[in-house]
Amino acid sequence: MQVPGPSPLPPLVAPAAELTRDEIARYSRHLLIPEFGALGQRRLKNARVLVIGAGGLGAPTLLYLAAAGVGTIGIVDFDVVDESNLQRQIIHGQADVGRLKTHSAADSIRAINPLVDVVCHDLQLTSDNVADLFAGYDLILDGADNFATRYLVNDAAALAGKPYVWGSILRFSGQVSVFWDAAPDGRGVTLRDVFPEPPAPGTVPSCAEGGVLGVLCGAVASLMGTEAIKLITGIGQSLLGRLLLYDALAMTHRTLNVARDPARAPITELIDYELFCGVVPDAAPAEASISPAELHRLRAEAVPLALVDVREPAEWEINRIDGAVLIPKSEFDAGTGADRLPPGRVVLYCKSGVRSAAVAETLRAAGVDDVVSLTGGILAWAQQFDPDMVSY
């Protein structure tokens, strides 16, 4: 005998006035669904949804929410469209490269559904602006690609008493859940109940470092959009109290039950999230790092040094600094990388400087003194000295 799940949550949004003739024609396939109908569509029309990020997860979610008829959609992003985004961020096109993602996304939304009101927030989400921003919306969708923003969204939503839909992707895998500290049925669960602490810097690659299958973004984003519509209209059983795991390679879904951690301290204030997630580490000693300008000078003067790339082989195939050798960080983590280090002074680099700094710290702790990390990684090197280098 199957045990029934929890009752549906009450609708998050009150219904708008009657639908217009144009809206009835546009949303007729929704209106035909008995559990949804005109009442559900009127709730969508009255909803205000804020999407964090117009990238891999935000792009498909925005398209589906707009097509579904969410009345007001806010977009938070401060980045511009890059050619490497087009493999998965389907709201943008080739002609949008170099444009603000919010503006590109807004144009695509209006082309799909001119009945939707789009609000562009061209800014980086911070502890200073998040409360005022969240106050204007009923529901938040978190498509952020970094841990600092994810914990900021979680804590700000908890303080505002608002639910949010959370998603995460990497390579072939995705995760989706709903978090709502003030859930009316007592199932108050937050990201901190599932992941109390962020992973140490450099231990979990971002999509920019580890890659992501483009179509995976659409699969996970459609689940996020589904959860948003269910919350707004009060239909079905949401993922509140559950974590959905999606494996695209095996084509499997697995759902884990999650609950409030009784030992978790209540969320009472916003903190420094970059510091919390280790994005701003303690200042490294001068002898443990080297700037791109200093490395360029030493190479120009033919000073003997060995350049070691600690990224993974797939990254090495995309670009590299001339003269470097590849010893992935994974080999250092396994204890075999140090044996392959060239003799003499060694300069380590990765994409942004985080992984190479971690390897340098490990080596120096083990007694390898003549090793430094390239500040800013290959990104900083390319920006200053090799602007034609292929980026990723």
PDB file of N, CA and C in Angstrom, residues 231-302:
ATOM      1  N   LEU A 231       3.949  25.812  -7.061  1.00  0.00           N
ATOM      2  CA  LEU A 231       3.894  26.648  -5.867  1.00  0.00           C
ATOM      3  C   LEU A 231       2.937  27.825  -6.055  1.00  0.00           C
ATOM      4  N   ILE A 232       3.012  28.454  -7.211  1.00  0.00           N
ATOM      5  CA  ILE A 232       2.170  29.624  -7.477  1.00  0.00           C
ATOM      6  C   ILE A 232       0.693  29.248  -7.452  1.00  0.00           C
ATOM      7  N   THR A 233       0.364  28.117  -8.048  1.00  0.00           N
ATOM      8  CA  THR A 233      -1.038  27.736  -8.216  1.00  0.00           C
ATOM      9  C   THR A 233      -1.572  26.825  -7.121  1.00  0.00           C
ATOM     10  N   GLY A 234      -0.678  26.219  -6.312  1.00  0.00           N
ATOM     11  CA  GLY A 234      -1.123  25.342  -5.242  1.00  0.00           C
ATOM     12  C   GLY A 234      -1.572  23.973  -5.700  1.00  0.00           C
ATOM     13  N   ILE A 235      -0.993  23.479  -6.793  1.00  0.00           N
ATOM     14  CA  ILE A 235      -1.366  22.149  -7.282  1.00  0.00           C
ATOM     15  C   ILE A 235      -0.224  21.167  -7.034  1.00  0.00           C
ATOM     16  N   GLY A 236      -0.578  19.900  -6.887  1.00  0.00           N
ATOM     17  CA  GLY A 236       0.417  18.838  -6.771  1.00  0.00           C
ATOM     18  C   GLY A 236       1.236  18.898  -5.499  1.00  0.00           C
ATOM     19  N   GLN A 237       2.226  18.037  -5.422  1.00  0.00           N
ATOM     20  CA  GLN A 237       3.141  17.970  -4.288  1.00  0.00           C
ATOM     21  C   GLN A 237       4.478  18.562  -4.711  1.00  0.00           C
ATOM     22  N   SER A 238       4.905  19.580  -4.013  1.00  0.00           N
ATOM     23  CA  SER A 238       6.164  20.231  -4.364  1.00  0.00           C
ATOM     24  C   SER A 238       7.350  19.401  -3.876  1.00  0.00           C
ATOM     25  N   LEU A 239       8.538  19.845  -4.243  1.00  0.00           N
ATOM     26  CA  LEU A 239       9.769  19.197  -3.786  1.00  0.00           C
ATOM     27  C   LEU A 239      10.219  19.728  -2.426  1.00  0.00           C
ATOM     28  N   LEU A 240       9.399  20.492  -1.752  1.00  0.00           N
ATOM     29  CA  LEU A 240       9.728  20.920  -0.395  1.00  0.00           C
ATOM     30  C   LEU A 240       9.862  19.672   0.484  1.00  0.00           C
ATOM     31  N   GLY A 241      11.016  19.529   1.126  1.00  0.00           N
ATOM     32  CA  GLY A 241      11.273  18.342   1.932  1.00  0.00           C
ATOM     33  C   GLY A 241      11.827  17.174   1.145  1.00  0.00           C
ATOM     34  N   ARG A 242      12.124  17.423  -0.132  1.00  0.00           N
ATOM     35  CA  ARG A 242      12.708  16.372  -0.971  1.00  0.00           C
ATOM     36  C   ARG A 242      13.795  16.971  -1.857  1.00  0.00           C
ATOM     37  N   LEU A 243      14.793  16.168  -2.152  1.00  0.00           N
ATOM     38  CA  LEU A 243      15.876  16.558  -3.052  1.00  0.00           C
ATOM     39  C   LEU A 243      15.879  15.592  -4.220  1.00  0.00           C
ATOM     40  N   LEU A 244      15.652  16.131  -5.420  1.00  0.00           N
ATOM     41  CA  LEU A 244      15.610  15.293  -6.621  1.00  0.00           C
ATOM     42  C   LEU A 244      16.985  15.267  -7.263  1.00  0.00           C
ATOM     43  N   LEU A 245      17.508  14.060  -7.513  1.00  0.00           N
ATOM     44  CA  LEU A 245      18.805  13.865  -8.158  1.00  0.00           C
ATOM     45  C   LEU A 245      18.578  13.304  -9.554  1.00  0.00           C
ATOM     46  N   TYR A 246      19.141  13.967 -10.559  1.00  0.00           N
ATOM     47  CA  TYR A 246      18.943  13.562 -11.950  1.00  0.00           C
ATOM     48  C   TYR A 246      20.282  13.202 -12.568  1.00  0.00           C
ATOM     49  N   ASP A 247      20.371  12.017 -13.148  1.00  0.00           N
ATOM     50  CA  ASP A 247      21.572  11.533 -13.815  1.00  0.00           C
ATOM     51  C   ASP A 247      21.247  11.362 -15.291  1.00  0.00           C
ATOM     52  N   ALA A 248      21.761  12.250 -16.118  1.00  0.00           N
ATOM     53  CA  ALA A 248      21.439  12.212 -17.542  1.00  0.00           C
ATOM     54  C   ALA A 248      22.075  11.019 -18.246  1.00  0.00           C
ATOM     55  N   LEU A 249      23.250  10.580 -17.803  1.00  0.00           N
ATOM     56  CA  LEU A 249      23.911   9.446 -18.453  1.00  0.00           C
ATOM     57  C   LEU A 249      23.135   8.154 -18.215  1.00  0.00           C
ATOM     58  N   ALA A 250      22.729   7.938 -16.984  1.00  0.00           N
ATOM     59  CA  ALA A 250      21.965   6.732 -16.661  1.00  0.00           C
ATOM     60  C   ALA A 250      20.470   6.915 -16.922  1.00  0.00           C
ATOM     61  N   MET A 251      20.049   8.184 -17.164  1.00  0.00           N
ATOM     62  CA  MET A 251      18.646   8.557 -17.325  1.00  0.00           C
ATOM     63  C   MET A 251      17.813   8.041 -16.154  1.00  0.00           C
ATOM     64  N   THR A 252      18.235   8.481 -14.958  1.00  0.00           N
ATOM     65  CA  THR A 252      17.525   8.091 -13.746  1.00  0.00           C
ATOM     66  C   THR A 252      17.203   9.330 -12.914  1.00  0.00           C
ATOM     67  N   HIS A 253      16.091   9.241 -12.187  1.00  0.00           N
ATOM     68  CA  HIS A 253      15.722  10.224 -11.186  1.00  0.00           C
ATOM     69  C   HIS A 253      15.685   9.507  -9.834  1.00  0.00           C
ATOM     70  N   ARG A 254      16.224  10.159  -8.839  1.00  0.00           N
ATOM     71  CA  ARG A 254      16.178   9.606  -7.493  1.00  0.00           C
ATOM     72  C   ARG A 254      15.787  10.734  -6.547  1.00  0.00           C
ATOM     73  N   THR A 255      14.886  10.459  -5.616  1.00  0.00           N
ATOM     74  CA  THR A 255      14.421  11.494  -4.699  1.00  0.00           C
ATOM     75  C   THR A 255      14.766  11.111  -3.269  1.00  0.00           C
ATOM     76  N   LEU A 256      15.421  12.030  -2.564  1.00  0.00           N
ATOM     77  CA  LEU A 256      15.785  11.816  -1.175  1.00  0.00           C
ATOM     78  C   LEU A 256      14.927  12.714  -0.287  1.00  0.00           C
ATOM     79  N   ASN A 257      14.445  12.172   0.808  1.00  0.00           N
ATOM     80  CA  ASN A 257      13.708  12.991   1.759  1.00  0.00           C
ATOM     81  C   ASN A 257      14.696  13.792   2.612  1.00  0.00           C
ATOM     82  N   VAL A 258      14.385  15.053   2.822  1.00  0.00           N
ATOM     83  CA  VAL A 258      15.224  15.907   3.665  1.00  0.00           C
ATOM     84  C   VAL A 258      14.325  16.606   4.678  1.00  0.00           C
ATOM     85  N   ALA A 259      14.887  16.953   5.805  1.00  0.00           N
ATOM     86  CA  ALA A 259      14.111  17.577   6.869  1.00  0.00           C
ATOM     87  C   ALA A 259      14.951  18.630   7.574  1.00  0.00           C
ATOM     88  N   ARG A 260      14.284  19.461   8.323  1.00  0.00           N
ATOM     89  CA  ARG A 260      14.997  20.486   9.088  1.00  0.00           C
ATOM     90  C   ARG A 260      15.943  19.821  10.089  1.00  0.00           C
ATOM     91  N   ASP A 261      17.159  20.314  10.118  1.00  0.00           N
ATOM     92  CA  ASP A 261      18.152  19.824  11.073  1.00  0.00           C
ATOM     93  C   ASP A 261      17.862  20.470  12.427  1.00  0.00           C
ATOM     94  N   PRO A 262      17.492  19.695  13.458  1.00  0.00           N
ATOM     95  CA  PRO A 262      17.174  20.297  14.759  1.00  0.00           C
ATOM     96  C   PRO A 262      18.343  21.040  15.379  1.00  0.00           C
ATOM     97  N   ALA A 263      19.545  20.723  14.920  1.00  0.00           N
ATOM     98  CA  ALA A 263      20.724  21.389  15.479  1.00  0.00           C
ATOM     99  C   ALA A 263      21.078  22.667  14.730  1.00  0.00           C
ATOM    100  N   ARG A 264      20.373  22.930  13.623  1.00  0.00           N
ATOM    101  CA  ARG A 264      20.701  24.126  12.846  1.00  0.00           C
ATOM    102  C   ARG A 264      20.273  25.387  13.577  1.00  0.00           C
ATOM    103  N   ALA A 265      21.184  26.327  13.656  1.00  0.00           N
ATOM    104  CA  ALA A 265      20.857  27.608  14.275  1.00  0.00           C
ATOM    105  C   ALA A 265      19.900  28.376  13.370  1.00  0.00           C
ATOM    106  N   PRO A 266      18.978  29.119  13.929  1.00  0.00           N
ATOM    107  CA  PRO A 266      18.065  29.907  13.102  1.00  0.00           C
ATOM    108  C   PRO A 266      18.823  30.962  12.299  1.00  0.00           C
ATOM    109  N   ILE A 267      18.312  31.281  11.137  1.00  0.00           N
ATOM    110  CA  ILE A 267      18.923  32.295  10.284  1.00  0.00           C
ATOM    111  C   ILE A 267      18.393  33.657  10.728  1.00  0.00           C
ATOM    112  N   THR A 268      19.266  34.496  11.253  1.00  0.00           N
ATOM    113  CA  THR A 268      18.835  35.778  11.808  1.00  0.00           C
ATOM    114  C   THR A 268      19.452  36.988  11.117  1.00  0.00           C
ATOM    115  N   GLU A 269      20.484  36.767  10.303  1.00  0.00           N
ATOM    116  CA  GLU A 269      21.135  37.889   9.639  1.00  0.00           C
ATOM    117  C   GLU A 269      21.911  37.392   8.431  1.00  0.00           C
ATOM    118  N   LEU A 270      22.260  38.335   7.573  1.00  0.00           N
ATOM    119  CA  LEU A 270      23.105  38.035   6.431  1.00  0.00           C
ATOM    120  C   LEU A 270      24.558  38.210   6.841  1.00  0.00           C
ATOM    121  N   ILE A 271      25.437  37.431   6.219  1.00  0.00           N
ATOM    122  CA  ILE A 271      26.845  37.421   6.596  1.00  0.00           C
ATOM    123  C   ILE A 271      27.696  37.738   5.369  1.00  0.00           C
ATOM    124  N   ASP A 272      28.998  37.653   5.517  1.00  0.00           N
ATOM    125  CA  ASP A 272      29.923  37.792   4.390  1.00  0.00           C
ATOM    126  C   ASP A 272      30.009  36.426   3.709  1.00  0.00           C
ATOM    127  N   TYR A 273      29.307  36.265   2.592  1.00  0.00           N
ATOM    128  CA  TYR A 273      29.178  34.941   1.988  1.00  0.00           C
ATOM    129  C   TYR A 273      30.415  34.530   1.202  1.00  0.00           C
ATOM    130  N   GLU A 274      31.145  35.475   0.681  1.00  0.00           N
ATOM    131  CA  GLU A 274      32.390  35.109   0.005  1.00  0.00           C
ATOM    132  C   GLU A 274      33.408  34.590   1.019  1.00  0.00           C
ATOM    133  N   LEU A 275      33.445  35.223   2.161  1.00  0.00           N
ATOM    134  CA  LEU A 275      34.341  34.733   3.218  1.00  0.00           C
ATOM    135  C   LEU A 275      33.868  33.373   3.715  1.00  0.00           C
ATOM    136  N   PHE A 276      32.541  33.217   3.891  1.00  0.00           N
ATOM    137  CA  PHE A 276      31.969  31.955   4.362  1.00  0.00           C
ATOM    138  C   PHE A 276      32.305  30.807   3.417  1.00  0.00           C
ATOM    139  N   CYS A 277      32.308  31.095   2.114  1.00  0.00           N
ATOM    140  CA  CYS A 277      32.576  30.056   1.111  1.00  0.00           C
ATOM    141  C   CYS A 277      34.047  29.985   0.714  1.00  0.00           C
ATOM    142  N   GLY A 278      34.875  30.780   1.366  1.00  0.00           N
ATOM    143  CA  GLY A 278      36.306  30.704   1.072  1.00  0.00           C
ATOM    144  C   GLY A 278      36.717  31.384  -0.201  1.00  0.00           C
ATOM    145  N   VAL A 279      35.839  32.248  -0.758  1.00  0.00           N
ATOM    146  CA  VAL A 279      36.183  32.942  -1.996  1.00  0.00           C
ATOM    147  C   VAL A 279      37.260  33.982  -1.733  1.00  0.00           C
ATOM    148  N   VAL A 280      37.273  34.532  -0.522  1.00  0.00           N
ATOM    149  CA  VAL A 280      38.293  35.508  -0.145  1.00  0.00           C
ATOM    150  C   VAL A 280      39.181  34.866   0.915  1.00  0.00           C
ATOM    151  N   PRO A 281      40.159  34.081   0.502  1.00  0.00           N
ATOM    152  CA  PRO A 281      41.003  33.402   1.482  1.00  0.00           C
ATOM    153  C   PRO A 281      41.936  34.389   2.171  1.00  0.00           C
ATOM    154  N   ASP A 282      42.551  33.926   3.245  1.00  0.00           N
ATOM    155  CA  ASP A 282      43.558  34.747   3.910  1.00  0.00           C
ATOM    156  C   ASP A 282      44.649  35.103   2.907  1.00  0.00           C
ATOM    157  N   ALA A 283      45.166  36.300   3.032  1.00  0.00           N
ATOM    158  CA  ALA A 283      46.179  36.763   2.085  1.00  0.00           C
ATOM    159  C   ALA A 283      47.375  35.806   2.081  1.00  0.00           C
ATOM    160  N   ALA A 284      47.737  35.364   0.896  1.00  0.00           N
ATOM    161  CA  ALA A 284      48.867  34.444   0.788  1.00  0.00           C
ATOM    162  C   ALA A 284      50.164  35.223   0.946  1.00  0.00           C
ATOM    163  N   PRO A 285      51.180  34.609   1.512  1.00  0.00           N
ATOM    164  CA  PRO A 285      52.462  35.296   1.606  1.00  0.00           C
ATOM    165  C   PRO A 285      52.992  35.640   0.229  1.00  0.00           C
ATOM    166  N   ALA A 286      53.700  36.767   0.130  1.00  0.00           N
ATOM    167  CA  ALA A 286      54.164  37.241  -1.168  1.00  0.00           C
ATOM    168  C   ALA A 286      54.987  36.188  -1.888  1.00  0.00           C
ATOM    169  N   GLU A 287      55.759  35.416  -1.117  1.00  0.00           N
ATOM    170  CA  GLU A 287      56.624  34.423  -1.758  1.00  0.00           C
ATOM    171  C   GLU A 287      55.847  33.231  -2.311  1.00  0.00           C
ATOM    172  N   ALA A 288      54.523  33.122  -1.997  1.00  0.00           N
ATOM    173  CA  ALA A 288      53.736  31.985  -2.466  1.00  0.00           C
ATOM    174  C   ALA A 288      52.965  32.280  -3.739  1.00  0.00           C
ATOM    175  N   SER A 289      53.065  33.501  -4.252  1.00  0.00           N
ATOM    176  CA  SER A 289      52.316  33.845  -5.464  1.00  0.00           C
ATOM    177  C   SER A 289      53.166  34.698  -6.383  1.00  0.00           C
ATOM    178  N   ILE A 290      52.712  34.775  -7.625  1.00  0.00           N
ATOM    179  CA  ILE A 290      53.402  35.592  -8.625  1.00  0.00           C
ATOM    180  C   ILE A 290      52.350  36.208  -9.532  1.00  0.00           C
ATOM    181  N   SER A 291      52.519  37.453  -9.888  1.00  0.00           N
ATOM    182  CA  SER A 291      51.559  38.135 -10.752  1.00  0.00           C
ATOM    183  C   SER A 291      51.846  37.808 -12.209  1.00  0.00           C
ATOM    184  N   PRO A 292      50.854  37.939 -13.088  1.00  0.00           N
ATOM    185  CA  PRO A 292      51.108  37.736 -14.516  1.00  0.00           C
ATOM    186  C   PRO A 292      52.214  38.643 -15.045  1.00  0.00           C
ATOM    187  N   ALA A 293      52.246  39.897 -14.574  1.00  0.00           N
ATOM    188  CA  ALA A 293      53.275  40.829 -15.047  1.00  0.00           C
ATOM    189  C   ALA A 293      54.667  40.354 -14.651  1.00  0.00           C
ATOM    190  N   GLU A 294      54.810  39.845 -13.408  1.00  0.00           N
ATOM    191  CA  GLU A 294      56.111  39.363 -12.957  1.00  0.00           C
ATOM    192  C   GLU A 294      56.521  38.109 -13.724  1.00  0.00           C
ATOM    193  N   LEU A 295      55.567  37.212 -13.961  1.00  0.00           N
ATOM    194  CA  LEU A 295      55.877  36.013 -14.743  1.00  0.00           C
ATOM    195  C   LEU A 295      56.299  36.395 -16.159  1.00  0.00           C
ATOM    196  N   HIS A 296      55.621  37.347 -16.742  1.00  0.00           N
ATOM    197  CA  HIS A 296      55.953  37.796 -18.099  1.00  0.00           C
ATOM    198  C   HIS A 296      57.369  38.373 -18.135  1.00  0.00           C
ATOM    199  N   ARG A 297      57.718  39.142 -17.116  1.00  0.00           N
ATOM    200  CA  ARG A 297      59.065  39.722 -17.059  1.00  0.00           C
ATOM    201  C   ARG A 297      60.129  38.631 -16.930  1.00  0.00           C
ATOM    202  N   LEU A 298      59.906  37.676 -16.055  1.00  0.00           N
ATOM    203  CA  LEU A 298      60.881  36.600 -15.865  1.00  0.00           C
ATOM    204  C   LEU A 298      61.065  35.787 -17.138  1.00  0.00           C
ATOM    205  N   ARG A 299      59.975  35.514 -17.834  1.00  0.00           N
ATOM    206  CA  ARG A 299      60.082  34.757 -19.087  1.00  0.00           C
ATOM    207  C   ARG A 299      60.822  35.563 -20.155  1.00  0.00           C
ATOM    208  N   ALA A 300      60.562  36.871 -20.194  1.00  0.00           N
ATOM    209  CA  ALA A 300      61.239  37.719 -21.173  1.00  0.00           C
ATOM    210  C   ALA A 300      62.737  37.782 -20.908  1.00  0.00           C
ATOM    211  N   GLU A 301      63.117  37.709 -19.640  1.00  0.00           N
ATOM    212  CA  GLU A 301      64.536  37.740 -19.262  1.00  0.00           C
ATOM    213  C   GLU A 301      65.162  36.349 -19.251  1.00  0.00           C
ATOM    214  N   ALA A 302      64.369  35.344 -19.670  1.00  0.00           N
ATOM    215  CA  ALA A 302      64.859  33.959 -19.748  1.00  0.00           C
ATOM    216  C   ALA A 302      65.329  33.428 -18.399  1.00  0.00           C
TER     217      ALA A 302
END
